[in-house]
Amino acid sequence: VKEWHTYFVNGYKFHTQASIEGKKMINSGVHVNGLIEGDTYEFYEVIQHIYELEYDTTSYSKWVVLFYCH
């Protein structure tokens, strides 16, 4: 497991809230649409931690990036 303060994925740059403290530009939020019991909701959250999980399979390595938000 690796922890990142800034992460680039699919042409986007994500920052944790701690990494942008004291800066003029704030860019630590994410917006997602989600389903709860069949109803669609919009969520806007602030990224607290960015984790990259890497695991090996028999043929190649795979990884998953997790955003821990508040």
PDB file of N, CA, C and O in Angstrom:
ATOM      1  N   VAL A   1       0.853  -1.186   0.000  1.00  0.00           N
ATOM      2  CA  VAL A   1       0.000   0.000   0.000  1.00  0.00           C
ATOM      3  C   VAL A   1       0.890   1.238   0.000  1.00  0.00           C
ATOM      4  O   VAL A   1       1.824   1.334   0.773  1.00  0.00           O
ATOM      5  N   LYS A   2       0.571   2.161  -0.898  1.00  0.00           N
ATOM      6  CA  LYS A   2       1.260   3.443  -0.939  1.00  0.00           C
ATOM      7  C   LYS A   2       0.242   4.533  -0.635  1.00  0.00           C
ATOM      8  O   LYS A   2      -0.916   4.424  -1.023  1.00  0.00           O
ATOM      9  N   GLU A   3       0.681   5.572   0.042  1.00  0.00           N
ATOM     10  CA  GLU A   3      -0.180   6.716   0.282  1.00  0.00           C
ATOM     11  C   GLU A   3       0.378   7.905  -0.496  1.00  0.00           C
ATOM     12  O   GLU A   3       1.570   8.158  -0.480  1.00  0.00           O
ATOM     13  N   TRP A   4      -0.511   8.615  -1.197  1.00  0.00           N
ATOM     14  CA  TRP A   4      -0.126   9.745  -2.017  1.00  0.00           C
ATOM     15  C   TRP A   4      -0.843  10.997  -1.537  1.00  0.00           C
ATOM     16  O   TRP A   4      -1.958  10.937  -1.038  1.00  0.00           O
ATOM     17  N   HIS A   5      -0.209  12.149  -1.728  1.00  0.00           N
ATOM     18  CA  HIS A   5      -0.846  13.426  -1.429  1.00  0.00           C
ATOM     19  C   HIS A   5      -1.415  14.049  -2.700  1.00  0.00           C
ATOM     20  O   HIS A   5      -2.337  14.852  -2.647  1.00  0.00           O
ATOM     21  N   THR A   6      -0.852  13.671  -3.851  1.00  0.00           N
ATOM     22  CA  THR A   6      -1.326  14.086  -5.161  1.00  0.00           C
ATOM     23  C   THR A   6      -1.331  12.858  -6.050  1.00  0.00           C
ATOM     24  O   THR A   6      -0.415  12.039  -5.993  1.00  0.00           O
ATOM     25  N   TYR A   7      -2.376  12.715  -6.877  1.00  0.00           N
ATOM     26  CA  TYR A   7      -2.471  11.535  -7.734  1.00  0.00           C
ATOM     27  C   TYR A   7      -3.034  11.939  -9.086  1.00  0.00           C
ATOM     28  O   TYR A   7      -4.013  12.669  -9.170  1.00  0.00           O
ATOM     29  N   PHE A   8      -2.408  11.469 -10.172  1.00  0.00           N
ATOM     30  CA  PHE A   8      -2.859  11.717 -11.536  1.00  0.00           C
ATOM     31  C   PHE A   8      -3.543  10.463 -12.062  1.00  0.00           C
ATOM     32  O   PHE A   8      -2.970   9.381 -12.003  1.00  0.00           O
ATOM     33  N   VAL A   9      -4.759  10.615 -12.593  1.00  0.00           N
ATOM     34  CA  VAL A   9      -5.466   9.472 -13.182  1.00  0.00           C
ATOM     35  C   VAL A   9      -6.416   9.984 -14.265  1.00  0.00           C
ATOM     36  O   VAL A   9      -7.117  10.971 -14.071  1.00  0.00           O
ATOM     37  N   ASN A  10      -6.383   9.336 -15.414  1.00  0.00           N
ATOM     38  CA  ASN A  10      -7.273   9.664 -16.544  1.00  0.00           C
ATOM     39  C   ASN A  10      -7.247  11.149 -16.896  1.00  0.00           C
ATOM     40  O   ASN A  10      -8.285  11.744 -17.223  1.00  0.00           O
ATOM     41  N   GLY A  11      -6.097  11.764 -16.829  1.00  0.00           N
ATOM     42  CA  GLY A  11      -5.966  13.170 -17.187  1.00  0.00           C
ATOM     43  C   GLY A  11      -6.375  14.149 -16.099  1.00  0.00           C
ATOM     44  O   GLY A  11      -6.392  15.351 -16.318  1.00  0.00           O
ATOM     45  N   TYR A  12      -6.699  13.660 -14.919  1.00  0.00           N
ATOM     46  CA  TYR A  12      -7.104  14.512 -13.802  1.00  0.00           C
ATOM     47  C   TYR A  12      -6.069  14.441 -12.690  1.00  0.00           C
ATOM     48  O   TYR A  12      -5.428  13.413 -12.486  1.00  0.00           O
ATOM     49  N   LYS A  13      -5.941  15.536 -11.956  1.00  0.00           N
ATOM     50  CA  LYS A  13      -5.000  15.617 -10.846  1.00  0.00           C
ATOM     51  C   LYS A  13      -5.810  15.799  -9.566  1.00  0.00           C
ATOM     52  O   LYS A  13      -6.611  16.723  -9.450  1.00  0.00           O
ATOM     53  N   PHE A  14      -5.620  14.907  -8.607  1.00  0.00           N
ATOM     54  CA  PHE A  14      -6.331  14.947  -7.341  1.00  0.00           C
ATOM     55  C   PHE A  14      -5.356  15.244  -6.207  1.00  0.00           C
ATOM     56  O   PHE A  14      -4.230  14.772  -6.222  1.00  0.00           O
ATOM     57  N   HIS A  15      -5.805  16.030  -5.228  1.00  0.00           N
ATOM     58  CA  HIS A  15      -4.991  16.400  -4.070  1.00  0.00           C
ATOM     59  C   HIS A  15      -5.747  16.053  -2.791  1.00  0.00           C
ATOM     60  O   HIS A  15      -6.971  16.131  -2.759  1.00  0.00           O
ATOM     61  N   THR A  16      -4.991  15.740  -1.745  1.00  0.00           N
ATOM     62  CA  THR A  16      -5.619  15.611  -0.427  1.00  0.00           C
ATOM     63  C   THR A  16      -5.802  17.004   0.162  1.00  0.00           C
ATOM     64  O   THR A  16      -5.128  17.955  -0.231  1.00  0.00           O
ATOM     65  N   GLN A  17      -6.692  17.114   1.109  1.00  0.00           N
ATOM     66  CA  GLN A  17      -6.952  18.403   1.740  1.00  0.00           C
ATOM     67  C   GLN A  17      -5.701  18.940   2.430  1.00  0.00           C
ATOM     68  O   GLN A  17      -5.397  20.125   2.361  1.00  0.00           O
ATOM     69  N   ALA A  18      -4.938  18.070   3.084  1.00  0.00           N
ATOM     70  CA  ALA A  18      -3.732  18.496   3.802  1.00  0.00           C
ATOM     71  C   ALA A  18      -2.664  19.052   2.852  1.00  0.00           C
ATOM     72  O   ALA A  18      -1.922  19.957   3.223  1.00  0.00           O
ATOM     73  N   SER A  19      -2.621  18.529   1.627  1.00  0.00           N
ATOM     74  CA  SER A  19      -1.565  18.971   0.702  1.00  0.00           C
ATOM     75  C   SER A  19      -1.831  20.349   0.111  1.00  0.00           C
ATOM     76  O   SER A  19      -0.922  20.962  -0.439  1.00  0.00           O
ATOM     77  N   ILE A  20      -3.045  20.863   0.221  1.00  0.00           N
ATOM     78  CA  ILE A  20      -3.355  22.172  -0.356  1.00  0.00           C
ATOM     79  C   ILE A  20      -3.567  23.255   0.689  1.00  0.00           C
ATOM     80  O   ILE A  20      -3.863  24.393   0.342  1.00  0.00           O
ATOM     81  N   GLU A  21      -3.396  22.918   1.961  1.00  0.00           N
ATOM     82  CA  GLU A  21      -3.593  23.911   3.017  1.00  0.00           C
ATOM     83  C   GLU A  21      -2.619  25.064   2.829  1.00  0.00           C
ATOM     84  O   GLU A  21      -1.438  24.861   2.567  1.00  0.00           O
ATOM     85  N   GLY A  22      -3.127  26.282   2.918  1.00  0.00           N
ATOM     86  CA  GLY A  22      -2.317  27.469   2.771  1.00  0.00           C
ATOM     87  C   GLY A  22      -2.113  27.915   1.337  1.00  0.00           C
ATOM     88  O   GLY A  22      -1.475  28.927   1.090  1.00  0.00           O
ATOM     89  N   LYS A  23      -2.645  27.178   0.373  1.00  0.00           N
ATOM     90  CA  LYS A  23      -2.511  27.556  -1.026  1.00  0.00           C
ATOM     91  C   LYS A  23      -3.745  28.341  -1.469  1.00  0.00           C
ATOM     92  O   LYS A  23      -4.816  28.236  -0.877  1.00  0.00           O
ATOM     93  N   LYS A  24      -3.590  29.129  -2.511  1.00  0.00           N
ATOM     94  CA  LYS A  24      -4.681  29.961  -3.008  1.00  0.00           C
ATOM     95  C   LYS A  24      -5.748  29.150  -3.724  1.00  0.00           C
ATOM     96  O   LYS A  24      -6.926  29.456  -3.658  1.00  0.00           O
ATOM     97  N   MET A  25      -5.344  28.125  -4.445  1.00  0.00           N
ATOM     98  CA  MET A  25      -6.298  27.320  -5.206  1.00  0.00           C
ATOM     99  C   MET A  25      -6.644  26.057  -4.432  1.00  0.00           C
ATOM    100  O   MET A  25      -5.750  25.355  -3.970  1.00  0.00           O
ATOM    101  N   ILE A  26      -7.918  25.783  -4.314  1.00  0.00           N
ATOM    102  CA  ILE A  26      -8.373  24.587  -3.596  1.00  0.00           C
ATOM    103  C   ILE A  26      -8.894  23.592  -4.626  1.00  0.00           C
ATOM    104  O   ILE A  26      -9.781  23.901  -5.404  1.00  0.00           O
ATOM    105  N   ASN A  27      -8.313  22.395  -4.614  1.00  0.00           N
ATOM    106  CA  ASN A  27      -8.699  21.363  -5.571  1.00  0.00           C
ATOM    107  C   ASN A  27      -8.591  19.998  -4.895  1.00  0.00           C
ATOM    108  O   ASN A  27      -7.784  19.172  -5.271  1.00  0.00           O
ATOM    109  N   SER A  28      -9.407  19.773  -3.873  1.00  0.00           N
ATOM    110  CA  SER A  28      -9.348  18.490  -3.178  1.00  0.00           C
ATOM    111  C   SER A  28     -10.721  17.831  -3.090  1.00  0.00           C
ATOM    112  O   SER A  28     -10.921  16.920  -2.301  1.00  0.00           O
ATOM    113  N   GLY A  29     -11.668  18.288  -3.890  1.00  0.00           N
ATOM    114  CA  GLY A  29     -13.015  17.737  -3.840  1.00  0.00           C
ATOM    115  C   GLY A  29     -13.298  16.787  -4.982  1.00  0.00           C
ATOM    116  O   GLY A  29     -12.697  16.867  -6.048  1.00  0.00           O
ATOM    117  N   VAL A  30     -14.210  15.867  -4.733  1.00  0.00           N
ATOM    118  CA  VAL A  30     -14.680  14.953  -5.774  1.00  0.00           C
ATOM    119  C   VAL A  30     -16.197  14.960  -5.762  1.00  0.00           C
ATOM    120  O   VAL A  30     -16.833  15.120  -4.723  1.00  0.00           O
ATOM    121  N   HIS A  31     -16.775  14.789  -6.930  1.00  0.00           N
ATOM    122  CA  HIS A  31     -18.220  14.750  -7.089  1.00  0.00           C
ATOM    123  C   HIS A  31     -18.580  13.432  -7.754  1.00  0.00           C
ATOM    124  O   HIS A  31     -18.023  13.080  -8.797  1.00  0.00           O
ATOM    125  N   VAL A  32     -19.498  12.671  -7.149  1.00  0.00           N
ATOM    126  CA  VAL A  32     -19.940  11.408  -7.728  1.00  0.00           C
ATOM    127  C   VAL A  32     -21.451  11.292  -7.594  1.00  0.00           C
ATOM    128  O   VAL A  32     -22.057  11.871  -6.685  1.00  0.00           O
ATOM    129  N   ASN A  33     -22.033  10.559  -8.516  1.00  0.00           N
ATOM    130  CA  ASN A  33     -23.441  10.197  -8.408  1.00  0.00           C
ATOM    131  C   ASN A  33     -23.512   8.808  -7.812  1.00  0.00           C
ATOM    132  O   ASN A  33     -22.731   7.932  -8.177  1.00  0.00           O
ATOM    133  N   GLY A  34     -24.454   8.600  -6.895  1.00  0.00           N
ATOM    134  CA  GLY A  34     -24.571   7.306  -6.257  1.00  0.00           C
ATOM    135  C   GLY A  34     -26.019   6.884  -6.126  1.00  0.00           C
ATOM    136  O   GLY A  34     -26.937   7.681  -6.274  1.00  0.00           O
ATOM    137  N   LEU A  35     -26.209   5.611  -5.854  1.00  0.00           N
ATOM    138  CA  LEU A  35     -27.539   5.055  -5.654  1.00  0.00           C
ATOM    139  C   LEU A  35     -27.705   4.611  -4.217  1.00  0.00           C
ATOM    140  O   LEU A  35     -26.831   3.942  -3.660  1.00  0.00           O
ATOM    141  N   ILE A  36     -28.816   4.999  -3.616  1.00  0.00           N
ATOM    142  CA  ILE A  36     -29.177   4.510  -2.287  1.00  0.00           C
ATOM    143  C   ILE A  36     -30.615   4.036  -2.374  1.00  0.00           C
ATOM    144  O   ILE A  36     -31.526   4.824  -2.643  1.00  0.00           O
ATOM    145  N   GLU A  37     -30.785   2.732  -2.212  1.00  0.00           N
ATOM    146  CA  GLU A  37     -32.102   2.100  -2.280  1.00  0.00           C
ATOM    147  C   GLU A  37     -32.858   2.505  -3.541  1.00  0.00           C
ATOM    148  O   GLU A  37     -34.044   2.846  -3.507  1.00  0.00           O
ATOM    149  N   GLY A  38     -32.159   2.521  -4.684  1.00  0.00           N
ATOM    150  CA  GLY A  38     -32.780   2.804  -5.966  1.00  0.00           C
ATOM    151  C   GLY A  38     -32.901   4.269  -6.330  1.00  0.00           C
ATOM    152  O   GLY A  38     -33.263   4.601  -7.455  1.00  0.00           O
ATOM    153  N   ASP A  39     -32.639   5.184  -5.415  1.00  0.00           N
ATOM    154  CA  ASP A  39     -32.704   6.611  -5.693  1.00  0.00           C
ATOM    155  C   ASP A  39     -31.304   7.149  -5.976  1.00  0.00           C
ATOM    156  O   ASP A  39     -30.335   6.766  -5.328  1.00  0.00           O
ATOM    157  N   THR A  40     -31.207   8.077  -6.934  1.00  0.00           N
ATOM    158  CA  THR A  40     -29.934   8.672  -7.309  1.00  0.00           C
ATOM    159  C   THR A  40     -29.661   9.911  -6.464  1.00  0.00           C
ATOM    160  O   THR A  40     -30.542  10.751  -6.280  1.00  0.00           O
ATOM    161  N   TYR A  41     -28.451  10.003  -5.938  1.00  0.00           N
ATOM    162  CA  TYR A  41     -28.024  11.144  -5.133  1.00  0.00           C
ATOM    163  C   TYR A  41     -26.689  11.658  -5.651  1.00  0.00           C
ATOM    164  O   TYR A  41     -25.903  10.899  -6.221  1.00  0.00           O
ATOM    165  N   GLU A  42     -26.435  12.933  -5.445  1.00  0.00           N
ATOM    166  CA  GLU A  42     -25.144  13.522  -5.776  1.00  0.00           C
ATOM    167  C   GLU A  42     -24.362  13.721  -4.487  1.00  0.00           C
ATOM    168  O   GLU A  42     -24.908  14.204  -3.504  1.00  0.00           O
ATOM    169  N   PHE A  43     -23.081  13.342  -4.523  1.00  0.00           N
ATOM    170  CA  PHE A  43     -22.222  13.487  -3.365  1.00  0.00           C
ATOM    171  C   PHE A  43     -21.022  14.346  -3.730  1.00  0.00           C
ATOM    172  O   PHE A  43     -20.411  14.160  -4.776  1.00  0.00           O
ATOM    173  N   TYR A  44     -20.688  15.291  -2.886  1.00  0.00           N
ATOM    174  CA  TYR A  44     -19.474  16.085  -3.033  1.00  0.00           C
ATOM    175  C   TYR A  44     -18.681  15.900  -1.754  1.00  0.00           C
ATOM    176  O   TYR A  44     -19.185  16.175  -0.662  1.00  0.00           O
ATOM    177  N   GLU A  45     -17.484  15.402  -1.858  1.00  0.00           N
ATOM    178  CA  GLU A  45     -16.661  15.094  -0.690  1.00  0.00           C
ATOM    179  C   GLU A  45     -15.268  15.692  -0.859  1.00  0.00           C
ATOM    180  O   GLU A  45     -14.830  15.993  -1.960  1.00  0.00           O
ATOM    181  N   VAL A  46     -14.570  15.836   0.251  1.00  0.00           N
ATOM    182  CA  VAL A  46     -13.201  16.342   0.276  1.00  0.00           C
ATOM    183  C   VAL A  46     -12.265  15.167   0.554  1.00  0.00           C
ATOM    184  O   VAL A  46     -12.473  14.396   1.495  1.00  0.00           O
ATOM    185  N   ILE A  47     -11.225  15.030  -0.264  1.00  0.00           N
ATOM    186  CA  ILE A  47     -10.284  13.910  -0.155  1.00  0.00           C
ATOM    187  C   ILE A  47      -9.380  14.103   1.067  1.00  0.00           C
ATOM    188  O   ILE A  47      -8.709  15.118   1.195  1.00  0.00           O
ATOM    189  N   GLN A  48      -9.373  13.122   1.941  1.00  0.00           N
ATOM    190  CA  GLN A  48      -8.510  13.130   3.119  1.00  0.00           C
ATOM    191  C   GLN A  48      -7.229  12.324   2.883  1.00  0.00           C
ATOM    192  O   GLN A  48      -6.155  12.725   3.307  1.00  0.00           O
ATOM    193  N   HIS A  49      -7.362  11.171   2.233  1.00  0.00           N
ATOM    194  CA  HIS A  49      -6.218  10.288   1.961  1.00  0.00           C
ATOM    195  C   HIS A  49      -6.397   9.663   0.576  1.00  0.00           C
ATOM    196  O   HIS A  49      -7.524   9.425   0.141  1.00  0.00           O
ATOM    197  N   ILE A  50      -5.283   9.399  -0.091  1.00  0.00           N
ATOM    198  CA  ILE A  50      -5.284   8.678  -1.364  1.00  0.00           C
ATOM    199  C   ILE A  50      -4.383   7.461  -1.183  1.00  0.00           C
ATOM    200  O   ILE A  50      -3.195   7.598  -0.878  1.00  0.00           O
ATOM    201  N   TYR A  51      -4.957   6.264  -1.349  1.00  0.00           N
ATOM    202  CA  TYR A  51      -4.211   5.012  -1.194  1.00  0.00           C
ATOM    203  C   TYR A  51      -4.156   4.285  -2.527  1.00  0.00           C
ATOM    204  O   TYR A  51      -5.148   4.221  -3.252  1.00  0.00           O
ATOM    205  N   GLU A  52      -2.989   3.738  -2.828  1.00  0.00           N
ATOM    206  CA  GLU A  52      -2.827   2.890  -4.006  1.00  0.00           C
ATOM    207  C   GLU A  52      -2.494   1.483  -3.515  1.00  0.00           C
ATOM    208  O   GLU A  52      -1.464   1.267  -2.877  1.00  0.00           O
ATOM    209  N   LEU A  53      -3.388   0.543  -3.803  1.00  0.00           N
ATOM    210  CA  LEU A  53      -3.190  -0.848  -3.412  1.00  0.00           C
ATOM    211  C   LEU A  53      -2.692  -1.627  -4.617  1.00  0.00           C
ATOM    212  O   LEU A  53      -3.299  -1.578  -5.686  1.00  0.00           O
ATOM    213  N   GLU A  54      -1.576  -2.318  -4.462  1.00  0.00           N
ATOM    214  CA  GLU A  54      -1.023  -3.109  -5.554  1.00  0.00           C
ATOM    215  C   GLU A  54      -0.932  -4.567  -5.118  1.00  0.00           C
ATOM    216  O   GLU A  54      -0.524  -4.856  -3.995  1.00  0.00           O
ATOM    217  N   TYR A  55      -1.364  -5.440  -6.007  1.00  0.00           N
ATOM    218  CA  TYR A  55      -1.259  -6.857  -5.703  1.00  0.00           C
ATOM    219  C   TYR A  55      -0.853  -7.599  -6.967  1.00  0.00           C
ATOM    220  O   TYR A  55      -1.150  -7.194  -8.081  1.00  0.00           O
ATOM    221  N   ASP A  56      -0.144  -8.706  -6.763  1.00  0.00           N
ATOM    222  CA  ASP A  56       0.368  -9.497  -7.875  1.00  0.00           C
ATOM    223  C   ASP A  56      -0.566 -10.657  -8.167  1.00  0.00           C
ATOM    224  O   ASP A  56      -1.097 -11.292  -7.257  1.00  0.00           O
ATOM    225  N   THR A  57      -0.760 -10.902  -9.442  1.00  0.00           N
ATOM    226  CA  THR A  57      -1.459 -12.107  -9.876  1.00  0.00           C
ATOM    227  C   THR A  57      -0.427 -13.012 -10.531  1.00  0.00           C
ATOM    228  O   THR A  57       0.755 -12.689 -10.557  1.00  0.00           O
ATOM    229  N   THR A  58      -0.855 -14.101 -11.056  1.00  0.00           N
ATOM    230  CA  THR A  58       0.098 -15.028 -11.664  1.00  0.00           C
ATOM    231  C   THR A  58       0.717 -14.464 -12.944  1.00  0.00           C
ATOM    232  O   THR A  58       1.831 -14.808 -13.289  1.00  0.00           O
ATOM    233  N   SER A  59      -0.003 -13.585 -13.647  1.00  0.00           N
ATOM    234  CA  SER A  59       0.527 -13.103 -14.921  1.00  0.00           C
ATOM    235  C   SER A  59       1.013 -11.652 -14.890  1.00  0.00           C
ATOM    236  O   SER A  59       1.923 -11.296 -15.623  1.00  0.00           O
ATOM    237  N   TYR A  60       0.428 -10.787 -14.062  1.00  0.00           N
ATOM    238  CA  TYR A  60       0.844  -9.382 -14.024  1.00  0.00           C
ATOM    239  C   TYR A  60       0.321  -8.716 -12.757  1.00  0.00           C
ATOM    240  O   TYR A  60      -0.542  -9.246 -12.065  1.00  0.00           O
ATOM    241  N   SER A  61       0.840  -7.531 -12.475  1.00  0.00           N
ATOM    242  CA  SER A  61       0.426  -6.780 -11.284  1.00  0.00           C
ATOM    243  C   SER A  61      -0.838  -5.981 -11.573  1.00  0.00           C
ATOM    244  O   SER A  61      -1.055  -5.509 -12.690  1.00  0.00           O
ATOM    245  N   LYS A  62      -1.665  -5.834 -10.559  1.00  0.00           N
ATOM    246  CA  LYS A  62      -2.870  -5.018 -10.646  1.00  0.00           C
ATOM    247  C   LYS A  62      -2.835  -4.017  -9.500  1.00  0.00           C
ATOM    248  O   LYS A  62      -2.195  -4.247  -8.484  1.00  0.00           O
ATOM    249  N   TRP A  63      -3.526  -2.881  -9.681  1.00  0.00           N
ATOM    250  CA  TRP A  63      -3.598  -1.919  -8.606  1.00  0.00           C
ATOM    251  C   TRP A  63      -4.966  -1.242  -8.601  1.00  0.00           C
ATOM    252  O   TRP A  63      -5.649  -1.160  -9.610  1.00  0.00           O
ATOM    253  N   VAL A  64      -5.332  -0.768  -7.425  1.00  0.00           N
ATOM    254  CA  VAL A  64      -6.586  -0.061  -7.217  1.00  0.00           C
ATOM    255  C   VAL A  64      -6.259   1.201  -6.439  1.00  0.00           C
ATOM    256  O   VAL A  64      -5.467   1.167  -5.498  1.00  0.00           O
ATOM    257  N   VAL A  65      -6.866   2.325  -6.829  1.00  0.00           N
ATOM    258  CA  VAL A  65      -6.675   3.581  -6.119  1.00  0.00           C
ATOM    259  C   VAL A  65      -7.942   3.876  -5.332  1.00  0.00           C
ATOM    260  O   VAL A  65      -9.043   3.826  -5.867  1.00  0.00           O
ATOM    261  N   LEU A  66      -7.776   4.171  -4.049  1.00  0.00           N
ATOM    262  CA  LEU A  66      -8.911   4.473  -3.165  1.00  0.00           C
ATOM    263  C   LEU A  66      -8.789   5.889  -2.656  1.00  0.00           C
ATOM    264  O   LEU A  66      -7.723   6.301  -2.206  1.00  0.00           O
ATOM    265  N   PHE A  67      -9.871   6.644  -2.728  1.00  0.00           N
ATOM    266  CA  PHE A  67      -9.946   7.967  -2.151  1.00  0.00           C
ATOM    267  C   PHE A  67     -10.740   7.872  -0.863  1.00  0.00           C
ATOM    268  O   PHE A  67     -11.900   7.495  -0.874  1.00  0.00           O
ATOM    269  N   TYR A  68     -10.103   8.199   0.256  1.00  0.00           N
ATOM    270  CA  TYR A  68     -10.786   8.233   1.544  1.00  0.00           C
ATOM    271  C   TYR A  68     -11.255   9.675   1.728  1.00  0.00           C
ATOM    272  O   TYR A  68     -10.453  10.599   1.803  1.00  0.00           O
ATOM    273  N   CYS A  69     -12.568   9.878   1.763  1.00  0.00           N
ATOM    274  CA  CYS A  69     -13.137  11.217   1.772  1.00  0.00           C
ATOM    275  C   CYS A  69     -13.903  11.503   3.058  1.00  0.00           C
ATOM    276  O   CYS A  69     -14.345  10.600   3.749  1.00  0.00           O
ATOM    277  N   HIS A  70     -14.077  12.799   3.325  1.00  0.00           N
ATOM    278  CA  HIS A  70     -14.856  13.247   4.484  1.00  0.00           C
ATOM    279  C   HIS A  70     -16.059  14.019   3.971  1.00  0.00           C
ATOM    280  O   HIS A  70     -15.953  14.846   3.119  1.00  0.00           O
TER     281      HIS A  70
END
